[in-house]
XYZ file of C-alpha atoms in Angstrom:
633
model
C 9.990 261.990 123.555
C 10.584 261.762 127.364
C 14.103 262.555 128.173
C 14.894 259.241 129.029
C 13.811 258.205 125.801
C 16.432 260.687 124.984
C 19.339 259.058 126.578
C 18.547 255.536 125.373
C 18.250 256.936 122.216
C 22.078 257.971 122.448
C 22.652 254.471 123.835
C 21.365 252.178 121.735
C 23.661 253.551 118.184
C 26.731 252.032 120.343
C 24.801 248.518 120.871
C 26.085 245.452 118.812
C 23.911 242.219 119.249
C 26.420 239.863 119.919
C 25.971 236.233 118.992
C 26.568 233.161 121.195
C 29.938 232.393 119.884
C 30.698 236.000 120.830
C 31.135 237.311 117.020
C 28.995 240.960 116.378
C 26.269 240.072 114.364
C 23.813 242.218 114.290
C 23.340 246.580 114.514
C 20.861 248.665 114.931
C 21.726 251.490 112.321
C 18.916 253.478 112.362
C 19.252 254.379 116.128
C 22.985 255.279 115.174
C 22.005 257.971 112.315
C 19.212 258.946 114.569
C 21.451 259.659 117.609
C 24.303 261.228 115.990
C 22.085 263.244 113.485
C 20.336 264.546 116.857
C 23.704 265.450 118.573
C 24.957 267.397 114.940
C 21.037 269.145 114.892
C 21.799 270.772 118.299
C 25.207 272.209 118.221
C 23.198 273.408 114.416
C 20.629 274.842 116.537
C 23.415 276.749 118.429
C 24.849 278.300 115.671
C 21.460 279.304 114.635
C 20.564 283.600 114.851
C 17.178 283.719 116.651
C 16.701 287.155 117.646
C 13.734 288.288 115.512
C 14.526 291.664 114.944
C 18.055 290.771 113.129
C 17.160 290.763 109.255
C 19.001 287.435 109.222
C 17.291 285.816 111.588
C 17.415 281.885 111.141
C 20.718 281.959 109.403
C 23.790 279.906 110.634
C 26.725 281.630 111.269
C 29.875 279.783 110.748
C 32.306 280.343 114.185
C 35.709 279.871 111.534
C 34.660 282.809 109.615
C 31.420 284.221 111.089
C 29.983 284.247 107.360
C 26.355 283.002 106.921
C 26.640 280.421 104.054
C 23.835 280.045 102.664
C 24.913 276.385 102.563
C 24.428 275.941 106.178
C 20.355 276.235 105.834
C 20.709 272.798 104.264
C 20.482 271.881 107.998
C 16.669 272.749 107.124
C 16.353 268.800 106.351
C 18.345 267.388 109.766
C 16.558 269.574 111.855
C 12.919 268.274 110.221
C 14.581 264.616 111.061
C 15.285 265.497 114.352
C 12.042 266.960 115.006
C 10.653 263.631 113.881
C 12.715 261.541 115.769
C 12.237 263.670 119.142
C 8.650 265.210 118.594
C 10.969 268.181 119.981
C 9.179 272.032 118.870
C 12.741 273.319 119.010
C 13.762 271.725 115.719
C 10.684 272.137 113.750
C 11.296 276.280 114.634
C 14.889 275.629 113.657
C 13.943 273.995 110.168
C 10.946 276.701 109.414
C 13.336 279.637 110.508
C 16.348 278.408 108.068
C 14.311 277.652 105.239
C 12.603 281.024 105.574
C 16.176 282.780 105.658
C 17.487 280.683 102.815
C 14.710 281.483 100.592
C 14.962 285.288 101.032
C 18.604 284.897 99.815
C 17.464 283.059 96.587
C 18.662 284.920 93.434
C 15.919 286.258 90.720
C 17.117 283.395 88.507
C 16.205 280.688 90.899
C 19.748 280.003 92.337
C 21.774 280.231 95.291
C 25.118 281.647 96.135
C 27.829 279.403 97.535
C 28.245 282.346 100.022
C 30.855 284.164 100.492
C 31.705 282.787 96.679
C 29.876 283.395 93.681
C 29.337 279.640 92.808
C 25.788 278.877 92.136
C 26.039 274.991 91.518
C 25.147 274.107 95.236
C 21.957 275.754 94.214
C 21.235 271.917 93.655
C 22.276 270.682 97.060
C 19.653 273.826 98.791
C 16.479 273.010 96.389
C 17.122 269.198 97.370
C 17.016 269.411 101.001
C 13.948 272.032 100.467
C 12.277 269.375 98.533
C 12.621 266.703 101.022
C 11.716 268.839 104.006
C 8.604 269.554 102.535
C 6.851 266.331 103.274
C 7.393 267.112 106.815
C 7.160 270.856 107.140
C 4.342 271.335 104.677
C 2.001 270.959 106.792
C 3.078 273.585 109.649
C 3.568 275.864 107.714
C 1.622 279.098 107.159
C -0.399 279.878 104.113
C 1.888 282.803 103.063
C 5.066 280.312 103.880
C 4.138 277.644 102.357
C 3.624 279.592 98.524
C 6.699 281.126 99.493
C 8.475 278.037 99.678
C 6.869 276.562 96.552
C 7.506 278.715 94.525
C 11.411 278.850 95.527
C 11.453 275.036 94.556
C 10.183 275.989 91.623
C 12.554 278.696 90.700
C 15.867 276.211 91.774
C 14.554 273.715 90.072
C 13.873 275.217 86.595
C 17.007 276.813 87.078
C 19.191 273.438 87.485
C 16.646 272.286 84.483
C 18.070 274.834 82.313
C 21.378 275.122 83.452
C 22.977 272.220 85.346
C 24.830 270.237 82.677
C 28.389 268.140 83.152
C 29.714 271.195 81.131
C 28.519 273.381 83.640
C 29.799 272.130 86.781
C 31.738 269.167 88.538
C 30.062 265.628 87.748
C 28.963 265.810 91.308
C 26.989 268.455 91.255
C 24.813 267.114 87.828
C 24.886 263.746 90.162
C 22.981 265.107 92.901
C 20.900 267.075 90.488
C 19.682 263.627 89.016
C 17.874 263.602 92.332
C 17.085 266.863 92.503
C 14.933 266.914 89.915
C 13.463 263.131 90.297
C 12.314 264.767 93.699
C 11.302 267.708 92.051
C 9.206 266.315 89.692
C 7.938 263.953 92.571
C 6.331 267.521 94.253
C 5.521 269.026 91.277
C 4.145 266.841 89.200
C 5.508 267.950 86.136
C 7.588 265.726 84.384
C 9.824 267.544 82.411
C 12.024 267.540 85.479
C 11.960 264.013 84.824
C 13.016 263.844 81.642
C 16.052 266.028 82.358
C 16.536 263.740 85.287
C 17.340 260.918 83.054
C 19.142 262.709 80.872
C 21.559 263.675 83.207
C 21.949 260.883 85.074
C 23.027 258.654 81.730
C 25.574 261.353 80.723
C 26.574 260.943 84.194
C 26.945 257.364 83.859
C 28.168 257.230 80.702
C 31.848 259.046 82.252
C 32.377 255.593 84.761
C 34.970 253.740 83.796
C 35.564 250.030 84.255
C 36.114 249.708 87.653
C 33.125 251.904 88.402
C 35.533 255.083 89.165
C 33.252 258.332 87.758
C 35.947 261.024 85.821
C 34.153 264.554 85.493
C 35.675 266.185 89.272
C 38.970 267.613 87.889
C 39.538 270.511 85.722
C 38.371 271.565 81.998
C 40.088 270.077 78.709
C 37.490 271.688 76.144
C 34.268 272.720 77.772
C 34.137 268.641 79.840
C 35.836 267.847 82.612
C 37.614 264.359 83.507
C 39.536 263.415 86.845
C 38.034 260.774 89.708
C 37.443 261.207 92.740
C 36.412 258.526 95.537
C 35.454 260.833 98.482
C 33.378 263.001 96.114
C 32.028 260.171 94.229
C 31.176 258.188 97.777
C 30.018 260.854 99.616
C 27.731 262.854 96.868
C 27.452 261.221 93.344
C 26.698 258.021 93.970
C 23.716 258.144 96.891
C 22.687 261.209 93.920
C 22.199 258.516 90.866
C 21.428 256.017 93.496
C 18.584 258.193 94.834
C 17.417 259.105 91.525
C 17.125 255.532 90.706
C 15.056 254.548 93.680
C 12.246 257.435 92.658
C 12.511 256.656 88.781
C 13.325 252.677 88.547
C 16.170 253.629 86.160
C 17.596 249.970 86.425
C 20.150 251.381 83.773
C 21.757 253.721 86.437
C 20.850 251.659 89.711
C 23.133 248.722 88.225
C 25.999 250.832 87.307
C 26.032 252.378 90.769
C 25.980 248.780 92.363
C 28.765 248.151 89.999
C 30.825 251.043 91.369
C 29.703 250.811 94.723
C 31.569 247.009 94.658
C 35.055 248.464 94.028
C 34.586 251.569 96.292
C 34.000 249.541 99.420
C 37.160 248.458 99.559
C 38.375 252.090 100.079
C 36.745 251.951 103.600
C 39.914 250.821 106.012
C 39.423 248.640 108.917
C 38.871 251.098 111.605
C 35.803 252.903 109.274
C 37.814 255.585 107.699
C 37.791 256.631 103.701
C 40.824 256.781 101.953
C 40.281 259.751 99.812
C 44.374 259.983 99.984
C 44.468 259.761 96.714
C 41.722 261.492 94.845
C 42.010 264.882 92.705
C 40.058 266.350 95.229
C 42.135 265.090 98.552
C 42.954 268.427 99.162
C 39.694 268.390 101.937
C 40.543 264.416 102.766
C 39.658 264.275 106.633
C 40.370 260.735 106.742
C 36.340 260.208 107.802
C 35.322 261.692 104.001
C 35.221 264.825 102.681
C 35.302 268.515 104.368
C 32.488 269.635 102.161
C 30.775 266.507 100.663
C 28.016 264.659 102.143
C 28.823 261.403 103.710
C 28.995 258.323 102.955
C 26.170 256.701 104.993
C 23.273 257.536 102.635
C 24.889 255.652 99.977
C 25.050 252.562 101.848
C 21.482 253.251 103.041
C 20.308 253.038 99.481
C 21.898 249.358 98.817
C 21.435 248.082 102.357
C 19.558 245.073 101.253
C 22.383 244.150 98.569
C 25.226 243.158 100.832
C 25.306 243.090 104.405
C 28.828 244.258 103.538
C 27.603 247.637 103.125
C 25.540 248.447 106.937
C 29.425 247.342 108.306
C 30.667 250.198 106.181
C 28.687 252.603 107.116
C 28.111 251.899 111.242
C 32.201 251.646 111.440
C 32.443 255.063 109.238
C 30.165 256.891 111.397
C 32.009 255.211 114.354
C 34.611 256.722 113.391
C 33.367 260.324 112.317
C 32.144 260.775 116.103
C 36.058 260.306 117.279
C 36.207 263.654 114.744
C 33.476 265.576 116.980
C 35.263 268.387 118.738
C 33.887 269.222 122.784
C 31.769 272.172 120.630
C 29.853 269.748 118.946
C 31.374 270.632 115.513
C 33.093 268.306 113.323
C 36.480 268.383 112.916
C 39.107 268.533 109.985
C 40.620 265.221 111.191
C 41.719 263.628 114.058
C 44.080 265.752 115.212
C 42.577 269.187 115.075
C 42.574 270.753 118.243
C 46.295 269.497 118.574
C 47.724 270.905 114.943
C 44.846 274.114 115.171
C 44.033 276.594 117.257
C 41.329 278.227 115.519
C 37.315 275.999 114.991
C 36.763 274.252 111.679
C 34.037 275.878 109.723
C 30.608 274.611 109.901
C 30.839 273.351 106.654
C 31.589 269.167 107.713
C 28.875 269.481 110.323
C 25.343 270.402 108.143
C 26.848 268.275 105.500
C 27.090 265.131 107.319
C 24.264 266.114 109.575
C 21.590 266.084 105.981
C 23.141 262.735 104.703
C 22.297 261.330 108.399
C 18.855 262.497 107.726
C 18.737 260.559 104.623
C 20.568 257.704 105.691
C 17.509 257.652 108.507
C 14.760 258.032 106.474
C 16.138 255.429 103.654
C 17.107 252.793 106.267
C 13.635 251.034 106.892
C 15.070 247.959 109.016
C 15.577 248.520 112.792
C 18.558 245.779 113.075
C 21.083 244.866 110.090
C 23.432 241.857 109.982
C 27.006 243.154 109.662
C 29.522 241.324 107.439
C 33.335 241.801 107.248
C 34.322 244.768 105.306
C 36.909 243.507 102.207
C 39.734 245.462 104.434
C 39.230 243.127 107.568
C 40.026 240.160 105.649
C 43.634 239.740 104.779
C 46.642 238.488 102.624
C 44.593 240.245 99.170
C 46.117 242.851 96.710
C 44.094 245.009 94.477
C 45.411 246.782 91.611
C 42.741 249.210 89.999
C 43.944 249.749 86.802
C 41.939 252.938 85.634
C 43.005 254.877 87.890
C 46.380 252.828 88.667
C 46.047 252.807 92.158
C 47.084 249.587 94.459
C 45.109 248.670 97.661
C 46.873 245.584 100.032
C 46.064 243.839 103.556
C 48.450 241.801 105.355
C 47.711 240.541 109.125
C 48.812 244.079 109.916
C 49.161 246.807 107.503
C 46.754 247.987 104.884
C 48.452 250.111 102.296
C 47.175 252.470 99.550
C 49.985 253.302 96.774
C 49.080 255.705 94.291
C 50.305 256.436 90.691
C 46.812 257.777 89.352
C 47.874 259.845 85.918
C 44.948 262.705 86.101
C 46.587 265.682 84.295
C 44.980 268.835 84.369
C 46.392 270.151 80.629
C 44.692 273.454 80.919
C 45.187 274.923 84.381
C 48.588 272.970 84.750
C 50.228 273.770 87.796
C 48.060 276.106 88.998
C 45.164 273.539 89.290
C 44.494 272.393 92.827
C 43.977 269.124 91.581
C 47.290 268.622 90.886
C 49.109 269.092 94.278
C 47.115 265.141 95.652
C 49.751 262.534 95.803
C 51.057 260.655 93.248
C 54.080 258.693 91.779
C 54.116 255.665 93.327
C 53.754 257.475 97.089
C 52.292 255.158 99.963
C 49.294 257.715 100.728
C 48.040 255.993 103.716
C 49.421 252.920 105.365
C 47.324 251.875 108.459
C 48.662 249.365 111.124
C 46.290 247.428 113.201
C 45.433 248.540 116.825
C 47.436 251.860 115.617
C 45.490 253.525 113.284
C 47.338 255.537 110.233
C 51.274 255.067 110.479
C 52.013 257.254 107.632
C 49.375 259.612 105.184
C 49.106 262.416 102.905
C 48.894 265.845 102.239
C 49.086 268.276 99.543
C 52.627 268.204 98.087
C 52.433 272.477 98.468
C 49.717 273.547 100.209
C 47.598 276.857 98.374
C 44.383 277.957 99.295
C 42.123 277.837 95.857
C 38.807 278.231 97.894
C 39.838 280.354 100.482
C 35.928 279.669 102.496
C 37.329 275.933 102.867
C 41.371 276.434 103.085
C 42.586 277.805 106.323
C 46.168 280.373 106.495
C 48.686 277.908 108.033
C 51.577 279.233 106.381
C 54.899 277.108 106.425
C 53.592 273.645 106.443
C 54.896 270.734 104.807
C 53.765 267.344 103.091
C 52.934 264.466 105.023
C 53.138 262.609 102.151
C 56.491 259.903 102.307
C 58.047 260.972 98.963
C 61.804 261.192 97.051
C 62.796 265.228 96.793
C 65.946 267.480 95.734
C 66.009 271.243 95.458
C 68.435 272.736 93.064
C 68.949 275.548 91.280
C 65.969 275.307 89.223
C 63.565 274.482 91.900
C 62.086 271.872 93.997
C 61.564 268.209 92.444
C 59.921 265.003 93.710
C 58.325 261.831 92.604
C 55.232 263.527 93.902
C 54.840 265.476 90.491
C 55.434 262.519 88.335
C 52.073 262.055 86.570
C 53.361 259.444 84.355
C 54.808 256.841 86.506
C 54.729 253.126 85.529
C 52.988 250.337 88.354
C 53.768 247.193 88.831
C 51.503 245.038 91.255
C 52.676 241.068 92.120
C 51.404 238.530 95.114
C 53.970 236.926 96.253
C 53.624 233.946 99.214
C 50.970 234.111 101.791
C 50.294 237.547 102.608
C 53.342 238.557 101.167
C 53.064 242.000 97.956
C 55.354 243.473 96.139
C 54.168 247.051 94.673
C 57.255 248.430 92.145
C 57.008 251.974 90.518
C 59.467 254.217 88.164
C 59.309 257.185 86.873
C 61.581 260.555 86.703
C 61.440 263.238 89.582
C 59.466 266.484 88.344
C 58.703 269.710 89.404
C 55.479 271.161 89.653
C 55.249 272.182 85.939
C 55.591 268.328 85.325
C 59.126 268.721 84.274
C 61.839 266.370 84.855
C 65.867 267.830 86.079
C 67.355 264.543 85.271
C 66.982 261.948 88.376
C 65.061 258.896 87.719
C 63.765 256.616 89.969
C 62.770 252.686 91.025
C 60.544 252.010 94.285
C 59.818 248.543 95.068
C 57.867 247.634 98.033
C 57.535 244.592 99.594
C 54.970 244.166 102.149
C 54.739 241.456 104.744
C 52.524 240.582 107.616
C 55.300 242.580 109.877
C 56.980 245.043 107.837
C 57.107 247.351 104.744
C 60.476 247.343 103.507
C 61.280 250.053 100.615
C 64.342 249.919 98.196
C 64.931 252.762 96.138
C 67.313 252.837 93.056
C 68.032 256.619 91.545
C 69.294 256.929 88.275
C 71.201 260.058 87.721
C 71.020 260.775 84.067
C 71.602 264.553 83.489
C 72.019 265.777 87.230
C 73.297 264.922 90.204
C 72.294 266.617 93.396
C 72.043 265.296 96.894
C 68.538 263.519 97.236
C 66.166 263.354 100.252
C 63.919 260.248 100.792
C 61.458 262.037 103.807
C 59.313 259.556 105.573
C 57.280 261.853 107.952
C 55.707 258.982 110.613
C 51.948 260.608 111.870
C 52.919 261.853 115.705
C 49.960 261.051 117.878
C 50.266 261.900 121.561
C 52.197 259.809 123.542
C 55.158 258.516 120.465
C 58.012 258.900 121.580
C 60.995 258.899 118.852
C 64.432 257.046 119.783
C 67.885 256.783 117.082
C 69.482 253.995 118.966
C 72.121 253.910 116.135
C 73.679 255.049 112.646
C 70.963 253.096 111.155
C 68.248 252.398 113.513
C 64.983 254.590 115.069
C 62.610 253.103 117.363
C 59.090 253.996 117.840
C 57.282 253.696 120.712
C 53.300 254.109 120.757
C 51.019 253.009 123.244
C 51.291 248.977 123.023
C 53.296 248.978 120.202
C 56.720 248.957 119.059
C 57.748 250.218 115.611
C 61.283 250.468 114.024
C 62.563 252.299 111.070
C 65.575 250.759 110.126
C 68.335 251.375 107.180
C 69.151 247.846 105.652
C 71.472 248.670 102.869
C 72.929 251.823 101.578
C 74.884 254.844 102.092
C 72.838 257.550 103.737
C 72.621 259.927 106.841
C 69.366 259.286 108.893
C 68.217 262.588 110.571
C 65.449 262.505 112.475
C 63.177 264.953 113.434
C 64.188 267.855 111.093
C 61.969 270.658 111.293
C 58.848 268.825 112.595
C 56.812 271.830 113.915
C 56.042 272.451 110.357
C 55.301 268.512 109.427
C 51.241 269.407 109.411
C 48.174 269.612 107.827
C 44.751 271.215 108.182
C 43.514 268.804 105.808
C 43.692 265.747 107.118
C 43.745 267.252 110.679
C 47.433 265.529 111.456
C 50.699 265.901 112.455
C 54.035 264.291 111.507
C 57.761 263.322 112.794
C 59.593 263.556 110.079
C 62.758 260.731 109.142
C 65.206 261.524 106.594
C 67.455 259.853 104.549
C 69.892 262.194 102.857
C 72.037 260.487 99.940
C 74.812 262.253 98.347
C 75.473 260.917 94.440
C 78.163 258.298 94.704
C 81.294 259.523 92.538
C 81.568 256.442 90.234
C 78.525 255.236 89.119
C 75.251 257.136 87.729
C 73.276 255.220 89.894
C 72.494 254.364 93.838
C 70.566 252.027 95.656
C 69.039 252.024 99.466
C 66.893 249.419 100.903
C 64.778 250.334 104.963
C 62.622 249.293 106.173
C 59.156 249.921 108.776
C 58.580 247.479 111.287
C 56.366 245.721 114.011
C 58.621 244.764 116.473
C 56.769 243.682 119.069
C 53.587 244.508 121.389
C 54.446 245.179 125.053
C 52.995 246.180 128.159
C 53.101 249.412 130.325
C 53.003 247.688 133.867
C-alpha cells in the first residue's frame, strides 16, 4: 500500500456519511478497526526484541515491568491483519518472529504460562490467535516452521481438551475455549475438538441467567464458580460462544448470546464507554472495557447484521478507546493516566484490544453500516435488572448506574478481590451530557491480588460516592453491604426514583449498628439524594463522601454554609445541602482521591453528621445540579 493509501486509510475510520437532513447515517467500520488496529500493530512492533542473537528474540517486552509475557505474542494475529491490510513485510516478520518465540516458551504439556504468573488458562487465548494466524502465515512459512507451529496447536489444544473445564478456570476462559477448539478442529480436522466444543459451550450457557448476565467470573463455592461480570462477559465470553457458533451453527448458543447481547448494550453510555463499574471484576474497569480482556468490538462484529444498534456500539466504543491512547502509542488505564501516573501502563490493554480489532476486521464483511441510536441516547427510560439488582436510567442529561448486585464470595470472604467492586445502593457512574463522567468508582480498598496487572500507588482512596464511619472496631460503609434491598419507580416524564436500605458493614460483611435509607430522585437537571440513618446499637459521627471526578480545568467554589459550585468548561454544576444538619468540607485530602483503575482523579465533598442527641435517627436531603451552560468570551 502506497503511503498515501496509508494516510487515507487513517482518515476514512473518522468519516460519517451524513444524510441530507444532516443526521449520521451511515460508517464505514471496517476502515476504523483497520486503522486503529494498524496504529496498535506499530507501537507492538516497537516493543518487539529484534536483535537475532538475543535468545528471546521476537518477544515483547512490557515498558511497566520489562517482563516478556508470553501473552503479548498474541499480537501474532494483529500483526498478520496488519500485514494484510498494508501488504507491509514489516508485520508479516513481526507475526513469524512472535509466534516463533511464543512457541519455544510452550510447556511439555501443551500450555502456556501467564508470565510472570503461573496461570496456564490463557493457554486458550495463545493457541486461538495461533490458530487464526495460520490461514495467513501458513503459507510463508518455512518447512521446519510450519511443523513447528502445528504441532504447538496441537499440544494447546489437546491440552484445553483435557483440561479446560468451568471447574478449572473463570467462565471466560472455557468461553473463549468454545472457540478455541471449534477453530481447532476447523485446522485439524479432527472432531473430537468439536465435540468438547459443544460441550463446553452448553455448560457455559447453561450458567446465564434471565437477563442474559453469565455467573462463573467470581470465586469458588465447591469446586464451581458463580459471580457476573459485564466487561468480562462483553469483552471475552460472549464474541467466544458467539464465535463458536458461527463455525459450528450451534443455534442453541448463538440465540442465547443474542439474548444477552440485548440487555448488555445498554451498558454502553452515550459517549461509547462500558460501564463495568459494577462488575466483580471492576477492579481493571478503564471506563473503555477491561485492562486485560479483549474488547468489545468483535462481539458486535459477530451480530452486525442483527441490529444496526450494535455497529453504533462498537464505532462510538472504539471512538472512545483512541481518547485512551497515550503519545507512546500504548493504551492507557483510563482517561486520566498520565495526569494521576507517572509510570507507562503495561502492554497488557494494547495486544488485547489490538487481536479483537483483528477479528472485528476480518468478521465485519460490509464496507459501510447504518448506525442506529444506542438505548443510552434515547431518554426518560429506567431499567432495573433484577438478577443482578442493578438500575440503569437516562434523563435529558444524566445517565446513572446504581448498584446493589449481592455476589458473595463465601469462601475467600474478605480477602477475595471480588469483593472490594461497589455495591449497596452506590451511584457507580453517573455521566452528564457534554461532560462526560461526573462521579465513578473504584475499589472500596485498593490491594494488589495480581500484582502483573495492579500497580503500587499506596494511599489512595475510593472514588466511589458512599456513607462511611470509622470507630473503634474498624472502618464501615454501605459499600460492604452485600445484602441491600432496591427499589426502582418512574415517576413523571423523565423523572426516577432509585431507593435502597441496608446496614453499614465492614469488610468482613459485618454490621456495627447504623442502618441506612438512600432515595434518589433523578430529574432531567439534577440528582437529589436524601439519606435517613438509623442508629440502632451505635452512634458515631457519619461521613457521606461524594468525591466529584477533577478533570483539568474544574475549578471548586463553597459560596456558602450549604452551597459548592462547579465550574467545568461550558458548564455549571452545584452541589447543594437542601435539608439537614451537617458540615460541608470540601476538598479534604484530595491528592489521595485516585485510581489506577479507572485512570481518574477526584475532589472530594463531605458531609460530616454528628448523631442528633434525641432521636435514633437523622435525615439529610442535597442535591447535584445543572445550573446552567455559559460562555467563556
Amino acid at each position: 500500500m502506497t503511503d498515501y493509501g496509508l494516510k487515507l486509510l487513517f482518515i476514512l475510520p473518522f468519516v460519517v456519511f451524513v444524510s441530507s437532513t444532516g443526521r449520521a447515517q451511515n460508517a464505514s467500520l471496517k476502515a476504523a478497526y483497520a486503522a486503529t488496529l494498524v496504529q496498535l500493530a506499530d507501537v507492538l512492533l516497537d516493543h518487539q526484541l529484534k536483535d537475532k542473537k538475543n535468545p528471546d528474540f521476537g518477544a515483547l517486552q512490557c515498558d511497566y515491568d520489562k517482563v516478556l509475557h508470553t501473552r503479548a505474542s498474541e499480537a501474532v494475529y494483529p500483526f498478520a491483519i496488519a500485514y494484510k491490510i498494508t501488504g507491509s513485510r514489516k508485520y508479516l516478520d513481526a507475526a513469524i518472529r512472535t509466534g516463533n518465540w511464543l512457541i519455544k516458551q510452550q510447556e511439555p504439556n501443551g500450555s502456556w504460562k501467564e508470565t510472570p504468573e503461573e496461570w496456564t488458562g490463557t493457554t486458550t487465548d495463545q493457541a486461538l490467535m495461533l490458530i487464526l494466524a495460520w490461514d495467513h502465515l501458513a503459507g510463508r512459512l518455512g518447512k521446519t516452521e510450519k511443523a513447528s507451529w502445528r504441532n504447538a496447536i496441537i499440544k494447546a489444544a489437546d491440552y484445553l481438551h483435557k483440561t479446560m473445564t468451568p471447574e478449572f478456570a473463570s467462565i471466560n476462559y472455557v468461553a473463549t475455549t468454545c472457540a478455541t477448539l471449534a477453530s481447532a478442529a476447523r485446522l485439524l480436522k479432527d472432531e473430537k475438538y468439536s465435540r468438547r466444543a459443544k460441550e463446553l459451550a452448553h455448560r457455559t450457557i447453561s450458567k446465564m441467567d434471565e437477563d442474559g448476565f453469565l455467573n462463573g467470573e467470581g470465586g469458588r463455592t465447591h469446586a464451581n464458580k458463580l459471580g457476573t461480570d459485564l466487561g468480562y462477559s462483553m469483552e471475552m465470553s460472549l464474541w467466544g460462544l458467539g464465535l463458536y457458533a458461527k463455525l459450528t451453527g450451534d443455534t442453541l448458543v448463538n440465540n442465547a448470546v443474542k439474548h444477552a447481547l440485548k440487555s448488555h448494550l445498554y451498558f454502553i453510555y452515550p459517549d461509547g464507554s462500558m460501564d463495568n463499574s459494577w462488575g466483580i471484576r471492576s477492579n481493571k474497569w478503564t471506563t473503555y472495557g477491561g485492562a486485560t480482556s479483549d474488547g468489545c468490538q468483535v462481539l458486535f462484529s459477530l451480530y452486525a447484521d442483527e441490529d444496526p444498534r450494535y455497529a453504533s456500539a462498537s464505532l462510538k466504543n472504539l471512538q472512545y478507546l483512541r481518547k485512551n491512547i497515550l503519545a507512546s502509542g500504548l493504551i492507557a488505564y483510563g482517561p486520566q493516566h498520565e495526569e494521576v501516573m507517572d509510570f507507562p501502563p503495561c502492554i497488557y490493554p494494547t495486544f488485547t484490544k489490538a487481536k479483537n480489532l483483528a477479528m472485528a476486521y476480518e468478521l465485519e464483511k460490509k464496507q459501510n453500516r447504518t448506525l442506529a441510536k444506542l438505548p443510552s441516547e434515547a431518554t426518560g427510560w429506567v431499567n432495573h435488572f433484577k438478577t443482578v439488582n442493578v438500575a440503569l436510567l437516562r434523563t435529558a442529561n444524566f445517565m446513572a448506574t446504581v448498584t446493589s448486585y449481592g455476589y458473595k464470595d463465601y469462601k475467600a470472604g474478605a480477602k477475595s478481590k471480588y469483593m472490594y467492586r461497589p455495591a449497596g445502593g452506590a451511584i457507580s457512574s453517573l455521566w452528564v451530557k457534554g461532560h462526560g463522567y461526573l462521579t465513578a468508582s473504584s475499589v472500596t480498598e485498593y490491594s494488589r491480588p495480581e500484582p502483573m496487572s495492579f500497580p503500587e500507588v499506596p494511599g489512595v482512596k475510593s472514588l466511589t460516592p458512599r456513607i462511611a464511619f470509622t470507630d473503634s472496631l474498624g472502618y464501615f460503609t454501605n459499600l460492604f453491604e452485600f445484602d441491600s434491598r432496591m427499589e426502582v419507580k418512574q415517576g413523571r416524564t423523565n423523572r426516577f426514583e432509585v431507593s435502597v436500605s441496608g446496614e453499614l458493614k465492614d469488610r468482613n460483611w459485618l454490621a456495627a449498628g447504623v442502618g441506612y435509607r438512600m432515595n434518589y430522585q433523578f430529574s432531567d437537571s439534577a440528582v437529589v439524594k436524601t439519606i435517613r440513618l438509623i442508629y440502632h446499637d451505635a452512634r458515631p459521627v457519619i461521613k457521606i463522601i461524594e468525591p466529584i471526578i477533577h478533570y483539568k480545568g474544574m475549578v471548586f467554589t463553597k459560596t456558602d454554609a450549604q452551597t459548592i459550585l462547579i465550574k467545568a468548561g461550558d458548564k455549571l454544576f452545584r452541589f447543594k445541602l437542601l435539608s439537614g444538619d451537617a458540615v460541608l468540607n470540601i476538598g479534604k485530602d484530595a491528592e489521595h482521591y485516585w485510581a489506577p483503575y479507572p485512570a481518574l482523579k477526584a475532589f472530594p465533598l463531605e458531609l460530616e453528621l454528628k448523631p442528633a442527641e434525641d432521636s435514633f435517627t437523622q435525615e439529610i436531603s442535597y442535591e447535584l445540579s445543572v445550573v446552567r451552560m455559559f460562555s467563556e468570551d
